[in-house]
Coordinates of C-alpha atoms in Angstrom, one line a residue:
X9 CA 115.3 141.6 133.7
X10 CA 111.6 142.8 134.3
X11 CA 112.3 146.2 132.9
X12 CA 113.9 144.4 130.1
X13 CA 110.7 142.6 129.2
X14 CA 108.5 145.4 130.0
X15 CA 110.9 147.5 127.7
X16 CA 110.2 145.0 124.7
X17 CA 106.7 144.8 125.2
X18 CA 106.1 148.3 124.7
X19 CA 108.5 148.2 121.5
X20 CA 106.5 145.6 120.2
X21 CA 103.2 147.7 120.5
X22 CA 104.4 150.6 119.4
X23 CA 106.5 149.1 116.0
X24 CA 103.4 148.8 114.0
X25 CA 102.0 151.9 115.0
X26 CA 105.2 153.6 113.9
X27 CA 105.0 151.6 110.5
X28 CA 101.6 152.8 109.6
X29 CA 102.4 156.0 110.3
X30 CA 105.5 155.9 107.8
X31 CA 103.2 154.4 105.3
X32 CA 100.3 157.0 105.9
X33 CA 103.3 159.9 105.2
X34 CA 105.1 158.0 102.2
X35 CA 102.0 156.6 99.8
X36 CA 100.5 158.8 97.4
X37 CA 96.7 159.6 98.8
X38 CA 94.2 158.5 96.1
X39 CA 90.5 159.3 97.4
X40 CA 88.4 157.3 95.1
X41 CA 87.8 153.6 95.3
X42 CA 86.3 151.0 92.5
X43 CA 85.9 147.8 92.6
X44 CA 84.0 144.8 91.3
X45 CA 83.7 141.1 92.6
X46 CA 82.4 137.6 93.2
X47 CA 80.7 136.3 96.3
X48 CA 79.8 132.7 97.0
X49 CA 76.4 131.4 96.4
X50 CA 76.6 128.7 99.5
X51 CA 73.1 130.0 101.0
X52 CA 71.1 129.4 97.6
X53 CA 73.1 126.1 97.0
X54 CA 71.6 124.7 100.6
X55 CA 68.1 126.2 100.0
X56 CA 67.5 125.7 96.3
X57 CA 68.6 122.4 95.0
X58 CA 67.7 119.2 93.5
X59 CA 65.2 116.9 96.0
X60 CA 62.8 114.5 95.6
X61 CA 59.3 114.9 95.4
X62 CA 56.8 112.3 96.8
X63 CA 53.5 114.2 97.4
X64 CA 53.3 116.0 94.0
X65 CA 53.8 115.0 90.3
X66 CA 55.8 118.3 90.0
X67 CA 59.5 118.0 89.9
X68 CA 62.2 120.6 90.0
X69 CA 65.8 119.6 89.1
X70 CA 69.2 121.0 87.3
X71 CA 69.7 124.1 89.3
X72 CA 72.1 126.8 88.5
X73 CA 73.8 130.1 90.3
X74 CA 75.2 132.8 89.2
X75 CA 76.7 133.5 92.8
X76 CA 76.8 137.3 93.8
X77 CA 78.0 139.7 91.5
X78 CA 78.8 142.9 92.8
X79 CA 80.2 146.7 92.0
X80 CA 81.3 149.5 94.6
X81 CA 82.4 152.6 94.9
X82 CA 83.9 154.4 98.0
X83 CA 85.4 157.8 98.7
X84 CA 88.1 157.9 101.8
X85 CA 87.5 160.5 104.3
X86 CA 90.6 160.1 105.8
X87 CA 93.2 156.8 106.2
X88 CA 90.3 154.7 108.5
X89 CA 87.0 155.6 107.1
X90 CA 85.2 155.6 103.8
X91 CA 82.0 156.1 102.3
X92 CA 80.2 155.0 99.4
X93 CA 77.4 152.6 97.9
X94 CA 77.5 149.1 96.3
X95 CA 75.0 146.9 94.0
X96 CA 74.9 143.4 94.3
X97 CA 73.1 140.7 91.5
X98 CA 72.8 137.2 91.9
X99 CA 70.2 134.6 90.3
X100 CA 69.0 131.3 90.2
X101 CA 67.5 129.2 87.7
X102 CA 66.0 125.4 87.4
X103 CA 64.0 123.0 85.2
X104 CA 60.5 122.5 86.2
X105 CA 58.6 119.1 85.3
X106 CA 55.1 118.9 85.6
X107 CA 52.8 116.1 83.9
X108 CA 51.0 116.8 80.5
X109 CA 48.3 114.8 78.4
X110 CA 50.8 112.6 76.4
X111 CA 54.0 113.3 78.0
X112 CA 56.0 115.9 80.7
X113 CA 55.8 119.3 80.1
X114 CA 59.4 121.2 81.1
X115 CA 60.0 124.8 81.5
X116 CA 62.6 127.2 83.2
X117 CA 62.2 128.5 86.2
X118 CA 63.9 131.5 87.6
X119 CA 64.6 134.1 90.4
X120 CA 66.9 137.0 90.8
X121 CA 67.7 139.8 93.5
X122 CA 69.0 143.1 92.8
X123 CA 70.6 144.6 96.1
X124 CA 71.0 148.4 96.5
X125 CA 72.7 150.0 99.7
X126 CA 75.1 153.1 100.8
X127 CA 77.9 151.4 102.7
X128 CA 80.5 152.4 104.9
X129 CA 84.1 150.9 106.1
X130 CA 87.0 151.2 108.6
X131 CA 90.0 150.4 108.6
X132 CA 91.7 149.0 111.7
X133 CA 95.1 148.2 110.0
X134 CA 97.2 150.4 107.6
X135 CA 100.1 149.4 105.8
X136 CA 101.9 150.0 102.5
X137 CA 100.7 146.6 100.8
X138 CA 98.0 145.2 103.2
X139 CA 94.9 146.8 104.8
X140 CA 92.6 145.1 107.4
X141 CA 89.1 146.7 107.3
X142 CA 85.3 146.0 108.4
X143 CA 82.2 147.3 107.1
X144 CA 78.8 147.6 107.0
X145 CA 75.7 148.1 104.5
X146 CA 72.1 148.6 104.6
X147 CA 69.6 149.1 101.6
X148 CA 67.0 147.7 99.5
X149 CA 66.7 144.1 98.2
X150 CA 64.4 143.4 95.1
X151 CA 63.5 140.0 94.1
X152 CA 61.6 139.0 91.3
X153 CA 61.2 136.2 88.7
X154 CA 59.1 133.5 87.7
X155 CA 57.9 132.5 90.9
X156 CA 55.2 134.0 93.2
X157 CA 55.1 134.4 97.3
X158 CA 52.4 133.6 99.3
X159 CA 50.9 136.8 98.8
X160 CA 50.8 136.1 95.0
X161 CA 53.6 138.9 93.9
X162 CA 56.2 138.2 91.2
X163 CA 58.1 140.9 92.7
X164 CA 58.8 142.2 96.2
X165 CA 61.1 144.7 98.2
X166 CA 62.4 144.1 101.4
X167 CA 65.1 145.4 103.4
X168 CA 69.2 144.0 103.0
X169 CA 72.1 144.1 105.3
X170 CA 75.7 143.5 104.6
X171 CA 78.1 143.2 106.9
X172 CA 82.0 142.6 106.4
X173 CA 83.3 141.3 109.2
X174 CA 86.8 140.8 107.9
X175 CA 88.2 142.3 104.7
X176 CA 92.3 141.6 103.6
X177 CA 93.2 144.2 100.8
X178 CA 96.5 143.9 99.2
X179 CA 97.7 146.5 96.5
X180 CA 100.3 149.1 97.2
X181 CA 99.0 151.9 95.5
X182 CA 96.5 152.2 92.3
X183 CA 95.4 148.5 91.9
X184 CA 94.4 146.3 94.5
X185 CA 92.4 142.8 95.1
X186 CA 90.3 142.2 98.1
X187 CA 89.0 138.9 100.4
X188 CA 86.1 139.1 102.3
X189 CA 84.5 137.3 104.9
X190 CA 80.6 138.6 105.8
X191 CA 77.3 137.7 104.8
X192 CA 74.2 139.5 103.3
X193 CA 71.0 139.5 105.2
X194 CA 67.3 139.9 104.0
X195 CA 63.7 139.2 105.4
X196 CA 60.7 140.6 106.4
X197 CA 59.0 137.8 108.6
X198 CA 59.3 134.1 108.3
X199 CA 57.4 134.0 105.6
X200 CA 59.5 136.1 103.4
X201 CA 63.1 135.1 104.1
X202 CA 65.5 136.0 100.9
X203 CA 69.4 135.6 102.3
X204 CA 70.6 134.8 105.4
X205 CA 74.2 134.7 105.7
X206 CA 74.4 134.4 101.6
X207 CA 78.0 135.9 100.2
X208 CA 79.6 134.8 102.9
X209 CA 83.2 134.7 100.9
X210 CA 84.0 137.4 98.3
X211 CA 86.8 138.5 96.6
X212 CA 87.4 141.6 94.3
X213 CA 89.4 143.5 92.3
X214 CA 89.7 147.4 92.2
X215 CA 91.2 150.6 91.1
X216 CA 92.1 153.5 93.2
X217 CA 92.1 157.1 91.5

């Protein structure tokens, strides 16, 4: 009975590997991958939002968020490793009110972030229709807009890190879709924090060529 249990355990471990090997042999290989996607602005909504102001006559309200709009290209070196680059854009804008001589003065304020980075991806489960992967990207963030930081700058550059903790890709051949859990981080010191866990969830559609 014990030998039978051991045999079943070994077979249960070997079966997924056998399926993955068979899929690699049968699937047409496509090296180039292009995708576009959208990530949530959860971090931005927590930091930038309507809030009462008690110690100043100026008010900010009516916040809007684009979320993260991104595009990525990857070259598949083999069935478990690929590399490429990504560009990510997001913007937040709101209304600003300050007292005037006779009536309040309203204006639109905003900022945007552009992130550019090389990326790598590791696929740890490979099947005909489903891939599971994780990835990493590191590069440069450009922050600009109507606001100034504590140094008086309207445009600043900072390092940015993108973590893809778990990614799910669904698609058999040329077209596919993805869902990712991860986050983007960008900060230089305690006074210059641009993202901490932004783009926690993201989805994309893509094509393999």
